[in-house]
Amino acid sequence: MQIKPYRIGYRTLKTALGMTLAVILSQLIGLENYASSAILVVLCIKDTRVKSFEAAIYRFIACFIAIMCASLFFTYLGSTPLVLGLMVLLFIPITVMIGVQEGIVTSCVIILHLFLAESIDLHLIINEILLLIIGIGIALIMNMFMPSLDHKLNQYKRKIEDDFILITYVFSKGLMDPNKQLNIPSFEKVSQNIKQAKSLAFREVKNHFVRNENSYYHYFDMREEQLTLLKRMKKLIESMQHSQHAHFLCSQLLFDVSQNVQSKDYTLMRLHSLYEIKIKLQSIELPKTQEELESIAALFQLLNEVEEYLRIKSQFGSLKK
């Protein structure tokens, strides 16, 4: 059996601190079953502020319903395993119908307290409500402290941009060599990095109550679209078995693109250069062989792909932080 290395994360620290505070506060107030407040904290710690707030509301509603149902069932039908099963059989569909099923596990803690109680009275119900307030409340407070993900998002951004720089640079060199071998980063790996970055950016949105979008997400979405075009460019370049002056012009264009991947305002200049190349290609000498014809046709298609690549970037603009 291999022991995996583990680093104590922010969520683990919040959970440990939250459990400690919940138990201490419950003891100070003199609540029965005070340790259960720690269980409620564990169940309510979430990855984002928005999820935490939603979970707190759903759990409190579900637990309040559980208290009402359990009080009626156990008071009038008795605290027996059969009654417990019947009560849960009714309780779970109710939570699903009103959309608070996320609170089922939390509610079971409260239901078992009432099931094991000698008698259900106002004092016990108040005790359970206070346990809920302390456990869910402290978890909610702990979840308000979320580390910024901007540093990780910037790391992904730099990594993806470095890959794009290398890919477009290799493409520019490949256009001048009919016998080229395009040694570029794995498209699959780049795609995976983009997907992970988008997931992280979406998570950052959920850390803000008043923000419904994240410019990083749109940025990585833009790079994902460009990556699709880069895949098509690779196939076109590999299909070219002949190089001439037209290929040199396109090579220079791709070289400029590779040198300005991180620039905010390079696209209009590159688009202008691309249109100039298209104009020049209208006056080139007609291909003399089938090989030259296929290479020129592929080159025209490549220019269309580069144009779309630059257009996508121009529509995005710049990253707003």
XYZ file of C-alpha atoms in Angstrom:
321
model
C 0.000 0.000 0.000
C 1.469 3.321 -1.113
C 1.097 6.371 1.127
C 0.167 9.405 -0.913
C 1.705 12.772 0.009
C -0.846 15.234 1.352
C -0.645 18.949 1.958
C -3.024 20.525 4.443
C -5.210 22.821 2.402
C -7.259 25.901 3.151
C -10.510 23.941 3.343
C -9.033 21.488 5.850
C -7.871 24.340 8.077
C -11.302 25.997 7.899
C -13.027 22.717 8.773
C -10.792 22.082 11.780
C -11.140 25.632 13.082
C -14.896 25.682 12.464
C -15.435 22.392 14.336
C -13.415 23.663 17.269
C -15.319 26.956 17.490
C -18.708 25.229 17.123
C -18.061 22.792 19.967
C -16.646 25.503 22.251
C -19.603 27.826 21.623
C -22.162 25.035 22.041
C -20.568 24.024 25.333
C -20.510 27.609 26.594
C -24.227 27.990 25.865
C -24.894 24.663 27.588
C -26.488 22.842 24.668
C -27.197 19.122 24.720
C -25.549 17.033 21.991
C -23.093 19.921 21.560
C -20.646 17.748 19.571
C -23.202 17.537 16.767
C -22.559 21.178 15.932
C -19.121 20.060 14.724
C -20.769 17.500 12.415
C -22.940 20.254 10.974
C -19.833 22.357 10.272
C -18.176 19.488 8.381
C -21.281 18.935 6.262
C -21.647 22.617 5.405
C -18.075 23.573 4.429
C -18.044 24.217 0.663
C -15.604 25.238 -2.078
C -17.143 28.619 -2.851
C -19.003 31.408 -1.039
C -22.117 31.144 -3.208
C -22.352 27.361 -2.752
C -21.857 27.839 0.978
C -24.657 30.391 1.241
C -27.033 28.235 -0.808
C -26.135 25.138 1.220
C -26.750 26.993 4.489
C -30.258 28.021 3.385
C -31.146 24.561 2.032
C -29.863 22.792 5.133
C -31.650 25.094 7.551
C -34.970 24.674 5.715
C -34.546 20.899 5.523
C -33.611 20.670 9.204
C -36.549 22.824 10.247
C -38.888 20.512 8.317
C -37.165 17.536 9.946
C -37.763 18.961 13.417
C -41.468 19.493 12.688
C -41.946 16.036 11.143
C -39.938 14.201 13.809
C -41.737 16.014 16.631
C -45.134 14.948 15.306
C -44.176 11.363 14.455
C -42.236 10.545 17.617
C -44.697 12.292 19.928
C -47.873 10.667 18.592
C -46.587 7.389 17.129
C -43.675 6.654 19.443
C -39.907 6.508 19.075
C -39.529 3.116 17.414
C -37.379 2.032 14.475
C -40.520 1.476 12.385
C -41.752 5.011 13.041
C -38.270 6.341 12.270
C -38.323 4.564 8.928
C -41.821 5.818 8.085
C -40.875 9.373 9.013
C -37.781 9.323 6.778
C -39.886 7.747 4.018
C -42.102 10.835 4.131
C -39.394 13.409 4.874
C -37.044 12.696 1.950
C -39.688 13.131 -0.815
C -40.755 16.426 0.790
C -37.192 17.814 0.660
C -36.804 16.665 -2.947
C -40.090 18.273 -3.993
C -39.144 21.672 -2.567
C -35.516 21.423 -3.796
C -33.666 21.238 -0.457
C -32.506 17.617 -0.710
C -28.952 18.797 -0.082
C -29.946 19.095 3.576
C -31.040 15.462 4.002
C -27.803 14.253 5.622
C -27.670 17.259 7.952
C -31.311 16.704 8.891
C -30.621 13.086 9.835
C -28.381 14.334 12.658
C -31.287 16.329 14.083
C -33.815 13.531 13.495
C -31.685 11.060 15.474
C -31.406 13.529 18.370
C -35.198 13.672 18.569
C -35.475 9.905 18.108
C -33.176 9.229 21.075
C -34.700 11.892 23.335
C -36.801 10.725 26.290
C -39.382 13.373 25.484
C -39.797 16.066 22.851
C -40.567 19.478 24.298
C -39.933 23.129 23.540
C -36.572 23.047 25.326
C -35.318 20.229 23.059
C -36.571 21.935 19.892
C -34.848 25.201 20.871
C -31.678 23.211 21.618
C -31.722 21.674 18.128
C -32.395 25.015 16.438
C -29.468 26.575 18.307
C -27.247 23.677 17.236
C -28.289 24.371 13.651
C -27.610 28.086 13.963
C -24.165 27.508 15.475
C -23.073 24.697 13.135
C -24.398 26.161 9.893
C -23.573 29.725 10.940
C -19.920 29.000 11.758
C -19.550 27.008 8.517
C -20.972 29.985 6.640
C -18.534 32.348 8.356
C -15.600 30.015 7.604
C -16.627 29.889 3.964
C -16.540 33.663 3.705
C -12.739 33.367 3.852
C -11.783 32.167 0.388
C -8.298 32.578 -1.075
C -8.106 34.506 -4.344
C -7.620 32.291 -7.379
C -6.056 35.064 -9.479
C -2.523 33.733 -8.938
C -3.439 30.241 -10.175
C -5.398 31.696 -13.078
C -2.382 33.780 -14.093
C -0.196 30.670 -13.931
C -2.546 28.856 -16.296
C -2.640 31.927 -18.547
C 1.175 32.085 -18.805
C 1.452 28.341 -19.439
C -1.166 28.387 -22.210
C 0.373 31.478 -23.799
C 3.829 29.859 -23.739
C 2.385 26.844 -25.551
C 0.691 29.071 -28.130
C 3.955 30.977 -28.677
C 5.852 27.749 -29.305
C 3.169 26.285 -31.574
C 2.888 29.344 -33.827
C 6.691 29.723 -33.901
C 7.137 26.114 -35.037
C 4.403 26.645 -37.633
C 6.272 29.662 -39.033
C 9.454 27.613 -39.406
C 7.588 24.637 -40.831
C 6.247 26.682 -43.725
C 9.791 27.136 -45.052
C 10.699 23.448 -44.893
C 8.821 20.988 -47.143
C 10.285 18.079 -45.134
C 9.390 19.527 -41.770
C 8.572 17.716 -38.565
C 6.434 19.899 -36.329
C 7.642 19.322 -32.779
C 4.972 21.161 -30.837
C 3.338 20.696 -27.409
C 0.608 18.067 -27.249
C -2.707 19.583 -28.294
C -4.383 17.234 -25.831
C -2.279 18.572 -22.965
C -2.937 22.199 -23.950
C -6.660 21.456 -24.215
C -6.611 19.868 -20.761
C -4.906 22.936 -19.287
C -7.527 25.205 -20.845
C -10.387 23.105 -19.462
C -8.838 23.132 -15.975
C -8.335 26.885 -16.199
C -11.961 27.437 -17.252
C -13.144 25.310 -14.350
C -11.025 27.357 -11.945
C -12.297 30.629 -13.427
C -15.895 29.457 -13.028
C -15.154 28.604 -9.409
C -13.854 32.128 -8.871
C -17.191 33.503 -10.087
C -18.920 31.469 -7.388
C -16.800 33.218 -4.751
C -18.621 36.500 -5.428
C -22.284 37.190 -4.729
C -22.631 40.157 -7.100
C -20.434 38.961 -9.983
C -21.963 36.678 -12.590
C -19.016 36.441 -14.954
C -15.248 36.284 -14.950
C -13.054 37.734 -17.701
C -10.553 34.923 -17.177
C -13.254 32.432 -18.154
C -13.935 34.305 -21.392
C -10.186 34.537 -22.002
C -9.670 30.772 -21.703
C -12.785 30.187 -23.796
C -11.204 32.364 -26.495
C -7.976 30.328 -26.326
C -9.998 27.127 -26.652
C -11.505 28.404 -29.901
C -8.056 29.365 -31.159
C -6.681 25.947 -30.274
C -9.228 24.337 -32.605
C -7.879 26.529 -35.405
C -4.268 25.665 -34.526
C -5.108 21.981 -34.933
C -6.433 22.654 -38.432
C -3.385 24.803 -39.268
C -1.082 21.938 -38.328
C -2.773 19.586 -40.790
C -2.571 22.190 -43.571
C 1.131 22.907 -42.981
C 1.960 19.203 -42.890
C 0.176 18.728 -46.221
C 2.381 21.330 -47.983
C 5.160 19.669 -49.934
C 6.468 22.798 -51.619
C 7.714 26.223 -50.441
C 8.015 29.455 -52.369
C 7.848 33.203 -51.743
C 4.153 33.062 -50.788
C 4.965 30.579 -48.043
C 7.740 32.857 -46.832
C 5.267 35.736 -46.450
C 2.892 33.561 -44.429
C 5.818 32.295 -42.375
C 6.714 35.867 -41.442
C 3.103 36.502 -40.456
C 2.999 33.478 -38.151
C 6.350 34.493 -36.682
C 4.880 37.912 -35.831
C 1.857 36.189 -34.307
C 4.116 34.022 -32.140
C 6.020 37.060 -30.887
C 2.828 38.882 -29.915
C 0.657 36.201 -28.304
C 0.750 38.061 -24.994
C 0.227 41.495 -26.523
C -3.138 43.213 -26.036
C -3.252 45.211 -29.259
C -1.386 43.222 -31.916
C -4.328 41.713 -33.786
C -5.252 44.675 -35.984
C -1.654 45.024 -37.201
C -1.446 41.318 -37.976
C -4.788 41.371 -39.776
C -3.514 44.252 -41.896
C -0.400 42.219 -42.761
C -2.577 39.231 -43.608
C -4.725 41.242 -46.036
C -1.562 42.548 -47.714
C -0.388 38.972 -48.243
C -3.741 38.016 -49.775
C -3.437 40.933 -52.216
C 0.101 39.883 -53.171
C -1.025 36.288 -53.731
C -3.437 37.469 -56.395
C -0.479 38.383 -58.617
C 1.768 35.364 -58.047
C 2.843 33.110 -60.870
C 0.490 30.217 -61.526
C 1.631 26.845 -60.118
C 3.421 24.643 -62.642
C 3.021 21.283 -60.944
C 0.317 19.451 -59.021
C 2.484 19.643 -55.901
C 2.791 23.429 -56.152
C -0.945 23.779 -56.764
C -1.818 21.740 -53.673
C 0.649 23.712 -51.528
C -0.726 27.067 -52.689
C -4.314 25.881 -52.126
C -3.376 24.769 -48.624
C -1.683 28.130 -48.079
C -4.845 30.034 -48.982
C -6.793 27.873 -46.562
C -4.135 28.450 -43.918
C -4.479 32.223 -44.320
C -8.221 31.883 -43.760
C -7.574 29.961 -40.553
C -5.036 32.556 -39.380
C -7.529 35.314 -40.153
C -10.171 33.590 -38.024
C -7.562 33.050 -35.278
C -6.790 36.792 -35.214
C -10.460 37.773 -35.493
C -11.324 35.740 -32.378
C -8.616 37.557 -30.428
C -9.707 40.973 -31.703
C -13.280 40.304 -30.586
C -12.123 39.373 -27.107
C -10.054 42.516 -26.642
C -8.004 42.399 -23.440
C -8.265 40.641 -20.112
C -10.034 42.729 -17.482
C -8.909 41.926 -13.972
